[in-house]
mmCIF file of C-alpha atoms in Angstrom:
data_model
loop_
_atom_site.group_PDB
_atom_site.id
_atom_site.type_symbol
_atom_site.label_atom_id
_atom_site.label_comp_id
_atom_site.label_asym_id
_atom_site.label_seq_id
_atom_site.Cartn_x
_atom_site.Cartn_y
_atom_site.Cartn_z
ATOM 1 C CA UNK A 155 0.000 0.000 0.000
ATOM 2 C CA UNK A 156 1.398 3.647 -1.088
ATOM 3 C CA UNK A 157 -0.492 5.258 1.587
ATOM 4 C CA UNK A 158 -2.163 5.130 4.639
ATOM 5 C CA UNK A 159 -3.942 8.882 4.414
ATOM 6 C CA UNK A 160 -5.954 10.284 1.498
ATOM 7 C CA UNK A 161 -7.104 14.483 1.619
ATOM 8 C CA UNK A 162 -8.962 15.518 -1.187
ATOM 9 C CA UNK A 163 -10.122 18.755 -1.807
ATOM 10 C CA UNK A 164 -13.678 19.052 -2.408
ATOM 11 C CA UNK A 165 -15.064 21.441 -4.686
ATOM 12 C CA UNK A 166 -13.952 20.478 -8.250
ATOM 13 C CA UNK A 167 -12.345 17.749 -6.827
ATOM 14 C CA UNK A 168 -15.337 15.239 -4.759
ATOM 15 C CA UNK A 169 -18.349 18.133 -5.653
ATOM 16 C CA UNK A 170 -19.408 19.485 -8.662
ATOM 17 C CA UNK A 171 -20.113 22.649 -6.950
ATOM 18 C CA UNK A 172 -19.950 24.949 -9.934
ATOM 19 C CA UNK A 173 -23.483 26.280 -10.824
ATOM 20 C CA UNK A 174 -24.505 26.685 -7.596
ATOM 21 C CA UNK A 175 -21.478 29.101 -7.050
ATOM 22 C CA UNK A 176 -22.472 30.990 -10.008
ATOM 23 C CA UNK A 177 -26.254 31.270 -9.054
ATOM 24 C CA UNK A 178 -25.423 32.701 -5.784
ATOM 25 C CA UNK A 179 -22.411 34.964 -7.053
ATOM 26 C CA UNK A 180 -24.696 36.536 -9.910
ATOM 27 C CA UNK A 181 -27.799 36.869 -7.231
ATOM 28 C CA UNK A 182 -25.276 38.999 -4.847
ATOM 29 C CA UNK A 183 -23.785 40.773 -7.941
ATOM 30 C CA UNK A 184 -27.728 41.612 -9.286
ATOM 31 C CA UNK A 185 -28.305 42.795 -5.537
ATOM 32 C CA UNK A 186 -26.058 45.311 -5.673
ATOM 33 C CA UNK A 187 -26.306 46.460 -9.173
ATOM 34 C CA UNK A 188 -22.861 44.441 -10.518
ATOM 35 C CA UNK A 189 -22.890 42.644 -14.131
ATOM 36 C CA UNK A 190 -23.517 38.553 -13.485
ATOM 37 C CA UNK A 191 -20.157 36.277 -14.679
ATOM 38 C CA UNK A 192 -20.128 33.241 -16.948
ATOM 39 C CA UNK A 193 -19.900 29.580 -15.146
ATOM 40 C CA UNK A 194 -16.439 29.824 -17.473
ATOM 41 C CA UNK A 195 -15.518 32.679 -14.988
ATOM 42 C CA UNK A 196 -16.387 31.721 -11.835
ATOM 43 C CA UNK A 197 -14.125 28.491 -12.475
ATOM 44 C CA UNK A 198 -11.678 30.531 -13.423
ATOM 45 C CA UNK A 199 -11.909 32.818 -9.905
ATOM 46 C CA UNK A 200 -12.745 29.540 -7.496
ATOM 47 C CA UNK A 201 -9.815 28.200 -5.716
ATOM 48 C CA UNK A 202 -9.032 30.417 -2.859
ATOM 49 C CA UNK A 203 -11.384 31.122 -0.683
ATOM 50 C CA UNK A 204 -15.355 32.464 -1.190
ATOM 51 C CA UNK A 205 -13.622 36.416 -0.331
ATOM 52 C CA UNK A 206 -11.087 35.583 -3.126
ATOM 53 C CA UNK A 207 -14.169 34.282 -5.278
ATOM 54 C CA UNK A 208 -16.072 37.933 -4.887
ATOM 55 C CA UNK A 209 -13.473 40.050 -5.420
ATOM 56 C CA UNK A 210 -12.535 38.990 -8.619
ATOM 57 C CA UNK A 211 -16.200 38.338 -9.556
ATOM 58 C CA UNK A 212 -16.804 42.210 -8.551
ATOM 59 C CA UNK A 213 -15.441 44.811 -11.050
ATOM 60 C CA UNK A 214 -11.732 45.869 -10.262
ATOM 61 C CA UNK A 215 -12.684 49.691 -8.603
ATOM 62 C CA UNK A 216 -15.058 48.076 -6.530
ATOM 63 C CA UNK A 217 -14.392 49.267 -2.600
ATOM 64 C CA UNK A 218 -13.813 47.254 -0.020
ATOM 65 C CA UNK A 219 -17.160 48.347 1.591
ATOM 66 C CA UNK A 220 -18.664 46.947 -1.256
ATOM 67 C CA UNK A 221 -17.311 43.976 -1.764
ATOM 68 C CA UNK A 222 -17.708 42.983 1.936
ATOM 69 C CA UNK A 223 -21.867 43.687 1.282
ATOM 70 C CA UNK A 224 -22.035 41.236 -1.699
ATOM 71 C CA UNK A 225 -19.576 38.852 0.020
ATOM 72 C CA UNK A 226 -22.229 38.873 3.213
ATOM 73 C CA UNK A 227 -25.153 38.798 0.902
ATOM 74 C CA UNK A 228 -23.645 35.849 -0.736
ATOM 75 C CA UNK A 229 -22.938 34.165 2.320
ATOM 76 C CA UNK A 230 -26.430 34.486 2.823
ATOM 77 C CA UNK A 231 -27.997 33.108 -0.565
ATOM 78 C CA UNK A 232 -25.840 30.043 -0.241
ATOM 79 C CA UNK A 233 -26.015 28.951 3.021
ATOM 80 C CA UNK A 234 -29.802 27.923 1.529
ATOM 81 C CA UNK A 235 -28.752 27.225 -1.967
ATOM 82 C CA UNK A 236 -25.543 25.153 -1.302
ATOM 83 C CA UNK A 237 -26.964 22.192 -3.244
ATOM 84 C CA UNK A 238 -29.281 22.574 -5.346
ATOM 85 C CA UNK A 239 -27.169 21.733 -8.540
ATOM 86 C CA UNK A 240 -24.466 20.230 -6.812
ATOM 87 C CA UNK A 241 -24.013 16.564 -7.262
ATOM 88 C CA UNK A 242 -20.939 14.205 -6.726
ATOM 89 C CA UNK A 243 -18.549 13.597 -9.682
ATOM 90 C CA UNK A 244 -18.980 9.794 -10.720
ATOM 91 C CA UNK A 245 -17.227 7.085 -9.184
ATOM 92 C CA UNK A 246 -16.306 9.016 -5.926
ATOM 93 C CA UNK A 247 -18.265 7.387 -3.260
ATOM 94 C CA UNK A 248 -17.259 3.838 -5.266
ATOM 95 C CA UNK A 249 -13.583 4.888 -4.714
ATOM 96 C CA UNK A 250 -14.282 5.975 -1.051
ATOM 97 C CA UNK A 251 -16.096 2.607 -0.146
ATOM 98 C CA UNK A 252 -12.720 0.985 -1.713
ATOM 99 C CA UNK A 253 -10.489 3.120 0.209
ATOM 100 C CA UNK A 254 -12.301 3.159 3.360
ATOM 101 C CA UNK A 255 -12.389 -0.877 2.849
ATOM 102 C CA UNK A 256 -8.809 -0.916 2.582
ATOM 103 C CA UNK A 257 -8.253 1.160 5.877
ATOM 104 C CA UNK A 258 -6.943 4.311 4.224
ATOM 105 C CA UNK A 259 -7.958 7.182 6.481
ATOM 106 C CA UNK A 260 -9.909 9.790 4.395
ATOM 107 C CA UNK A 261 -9.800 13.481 5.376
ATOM 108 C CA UNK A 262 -11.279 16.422 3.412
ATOM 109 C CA UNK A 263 -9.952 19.894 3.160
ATOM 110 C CA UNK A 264 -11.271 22.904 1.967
ATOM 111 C CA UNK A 265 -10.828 26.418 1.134
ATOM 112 C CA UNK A 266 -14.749 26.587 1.155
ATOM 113 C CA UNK A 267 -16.221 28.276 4.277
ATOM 114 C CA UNK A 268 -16.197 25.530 7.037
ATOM 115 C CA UNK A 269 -20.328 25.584 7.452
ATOM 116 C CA UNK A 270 -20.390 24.767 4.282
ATOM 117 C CA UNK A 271 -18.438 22.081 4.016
ATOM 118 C CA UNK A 272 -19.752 20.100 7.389
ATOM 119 C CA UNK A 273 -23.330 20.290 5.555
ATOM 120 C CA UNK A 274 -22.338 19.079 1.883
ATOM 121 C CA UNK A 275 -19.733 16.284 3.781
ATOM 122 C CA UNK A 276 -22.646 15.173 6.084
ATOM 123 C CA UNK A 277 -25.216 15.215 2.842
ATOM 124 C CA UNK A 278 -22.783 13.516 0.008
ATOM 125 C CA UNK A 279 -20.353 10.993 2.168
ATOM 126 C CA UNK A 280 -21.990 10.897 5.253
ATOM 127 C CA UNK A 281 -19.269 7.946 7.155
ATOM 128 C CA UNK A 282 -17.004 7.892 4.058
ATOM 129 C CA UNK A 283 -14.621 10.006 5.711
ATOM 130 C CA UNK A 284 -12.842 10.746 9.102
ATOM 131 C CA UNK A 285 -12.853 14.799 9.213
ATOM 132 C CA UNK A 286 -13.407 17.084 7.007
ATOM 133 C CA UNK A 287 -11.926 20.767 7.481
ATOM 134 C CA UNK A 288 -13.280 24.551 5.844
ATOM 135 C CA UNK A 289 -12.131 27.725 5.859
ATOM 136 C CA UNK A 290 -11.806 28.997 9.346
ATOM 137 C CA UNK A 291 -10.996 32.138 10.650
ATOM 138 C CA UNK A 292 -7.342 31.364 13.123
ATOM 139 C CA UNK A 293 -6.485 29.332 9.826
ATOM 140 C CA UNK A 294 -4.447 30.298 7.289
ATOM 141 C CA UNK A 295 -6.233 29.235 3.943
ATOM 142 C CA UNK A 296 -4.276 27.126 1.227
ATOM 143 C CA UNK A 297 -1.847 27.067 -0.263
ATOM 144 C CA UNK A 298 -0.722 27.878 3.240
ATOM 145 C CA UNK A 299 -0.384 23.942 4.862
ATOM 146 C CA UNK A 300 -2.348 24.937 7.773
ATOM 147 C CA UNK A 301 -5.261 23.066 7.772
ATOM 148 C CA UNK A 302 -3.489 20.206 6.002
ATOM 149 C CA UNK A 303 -0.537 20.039 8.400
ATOM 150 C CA UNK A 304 -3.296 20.126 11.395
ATOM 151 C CA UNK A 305 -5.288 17.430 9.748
ATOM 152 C CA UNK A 306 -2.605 15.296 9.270
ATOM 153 C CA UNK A 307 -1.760 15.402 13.387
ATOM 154 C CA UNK A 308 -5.262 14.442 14.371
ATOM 155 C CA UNK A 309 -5.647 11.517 12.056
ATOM 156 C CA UNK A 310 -1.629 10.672 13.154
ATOM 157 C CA UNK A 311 -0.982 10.533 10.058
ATOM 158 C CA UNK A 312 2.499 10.724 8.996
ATOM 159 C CA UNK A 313 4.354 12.799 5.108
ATOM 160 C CA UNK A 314 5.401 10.248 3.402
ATOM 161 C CA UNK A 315 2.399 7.960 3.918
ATOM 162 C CA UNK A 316 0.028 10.764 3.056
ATOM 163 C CA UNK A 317 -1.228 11.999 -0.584
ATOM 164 C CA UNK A 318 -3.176 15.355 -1.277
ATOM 165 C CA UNK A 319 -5.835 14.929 -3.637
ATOM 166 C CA UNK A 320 -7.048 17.996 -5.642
ATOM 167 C CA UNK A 321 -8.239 19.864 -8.819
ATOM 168 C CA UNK A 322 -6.245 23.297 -8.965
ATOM 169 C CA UNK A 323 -2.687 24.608 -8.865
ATOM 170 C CA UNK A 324 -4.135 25.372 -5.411
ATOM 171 C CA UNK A 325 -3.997 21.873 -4.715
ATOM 172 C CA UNK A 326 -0.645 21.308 -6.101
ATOM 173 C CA UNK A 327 1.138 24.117 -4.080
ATOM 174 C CA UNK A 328 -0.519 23.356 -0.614
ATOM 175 C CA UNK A 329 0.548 20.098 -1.168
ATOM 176 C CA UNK A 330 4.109 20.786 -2.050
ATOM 177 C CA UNK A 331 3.996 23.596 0.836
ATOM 178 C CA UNK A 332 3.155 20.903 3.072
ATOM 179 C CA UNK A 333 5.712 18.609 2.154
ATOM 180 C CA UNK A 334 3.228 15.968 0.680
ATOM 181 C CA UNK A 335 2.653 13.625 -2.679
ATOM 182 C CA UNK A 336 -0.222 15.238 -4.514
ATOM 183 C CA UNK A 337 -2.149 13.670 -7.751
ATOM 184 C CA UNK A 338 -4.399 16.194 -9.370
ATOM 185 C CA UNK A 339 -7.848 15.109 -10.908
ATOM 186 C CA UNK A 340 -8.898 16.583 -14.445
ATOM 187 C CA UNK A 341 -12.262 16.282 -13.886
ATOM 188 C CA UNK A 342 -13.253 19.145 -11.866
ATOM 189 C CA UNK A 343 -12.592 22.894 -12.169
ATOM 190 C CA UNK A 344 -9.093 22.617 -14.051
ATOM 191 C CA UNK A 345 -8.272 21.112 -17.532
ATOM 192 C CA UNK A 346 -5.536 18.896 -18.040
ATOM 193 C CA UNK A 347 -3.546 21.427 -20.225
ATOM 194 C CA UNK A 348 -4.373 24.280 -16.829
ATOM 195 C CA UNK A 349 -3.138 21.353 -14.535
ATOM 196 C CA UNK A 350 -0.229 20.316 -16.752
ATOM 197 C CA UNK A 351 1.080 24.687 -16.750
ATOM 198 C CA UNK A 352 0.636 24.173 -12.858
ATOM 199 C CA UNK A 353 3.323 21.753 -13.197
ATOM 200 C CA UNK A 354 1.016 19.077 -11.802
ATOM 201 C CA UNK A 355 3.317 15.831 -11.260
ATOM 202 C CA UNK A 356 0.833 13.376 -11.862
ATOM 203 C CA UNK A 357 -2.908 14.075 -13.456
ATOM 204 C CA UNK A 358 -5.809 11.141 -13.542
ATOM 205 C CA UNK A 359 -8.718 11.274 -15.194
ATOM 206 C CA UNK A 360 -11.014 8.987 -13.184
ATOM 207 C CA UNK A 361 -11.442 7.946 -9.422
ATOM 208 C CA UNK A 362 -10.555 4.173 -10.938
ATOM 209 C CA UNK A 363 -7.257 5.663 -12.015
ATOM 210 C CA UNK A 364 -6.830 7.278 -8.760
ATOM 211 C CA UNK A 365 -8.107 4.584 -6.687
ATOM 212 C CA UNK A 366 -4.960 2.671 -7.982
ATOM 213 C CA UNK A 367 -2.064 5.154 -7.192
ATOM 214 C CA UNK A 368 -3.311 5.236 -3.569
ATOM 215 C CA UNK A 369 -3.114 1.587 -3.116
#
């Protein structure tokens, strides 16, 4: 066995989060006046954090007073529209029944606001994994290794026998930040070619594929 930890990432990565992180963005930007974005663009801006996620979506002379409203309205808006397109990317819970099986310990970790990620984890993989981690306040988000290096010490857990799982360049530096093996997926909100100029090390294209380089 290569390893005895698995983190994945979740939106882009477990989640097909995308349109329900457009609806909300383009409800906040309408709120306030603000042109919507394409789904195209908010996968472009997702990746580091919801804050991250509004200010790119706002346009670039927006103040901070403003982007803090739509960033609170949005809060708002998705806290009750969180799933309402989202599903789970085929073959994940499969590959999570195989790796669970096989006594890999299976953390999540996000850059998604923590709230959010307890109630998607709980609805989607609900005793598929051991924790699952958001975006917290006294946290640094990634690519800092924060939550990843923290995770890691409650599931005792050590490096070398633990693999990042993800879908963004994000992915790839928190995992190299936190001294860690990372395989990037091609399936979420990153094409091979985006993952590839990320200098991605390894790239799979199905939780099959995956499933294998873990074991």
């Amino acid at each position: 066995m290569k390893y005895e930890c698995a983190l994945f990432d979740l939106d882009g990565t477990l989640l097909d989060t995308l349109t329900d992180l457009k609806n909300s963005v383009n409800t906040a930007l309408a709120k306030f006046g603000f042109p919507p974005r394409t789904q195209n663009e908010i996968r472009c801006f997702v990746g580091h954090g919801v804050k991250k996620l509004i200010e790119r979506s706002l346009p670039s002379n927006c103040s901070t007073e403003q982007c803090e409203q739509v960033f609170q309205f949005f809060m708002q808006h998705y806290e009750h529209h969180l799933a309402d397109h989202t599903s789970v990317y085929d073959g994940i819970v499969p590959m999570l029944h195989r790796l669970q099986h096989e006594h890999i310990k299976i953390g999540i970790v996000s850059n998604k606001a923590d709230s959010a990620v307890q109630v998607l984890c709980r609805q989607y993989f609900d005793g598929l994994y051991a924790l699952a981690a958001g975006a917290k306040e006294n946290i640094r988000k990634k690519p800092y290794p924060d939550a990843v290096n923290q995770m890691m010490q409650r599931l005792l857990v050590t490096r070398d026998k633990t693999v990042y799982i993800g879908d963004s360049e994000v992915d790839i530096e928190t995992a190299k930040n936190a001294g860690i093996h990372c395989i990037s997926v091609a399936w979420g909100f990153r094409s091979w070619a985006e993952l590839s100029n990320a200098r991605a090390k390894t790239i799979v294209t199905s939780p099959e594929e995956l499933t294998n380089l873990i074991l």
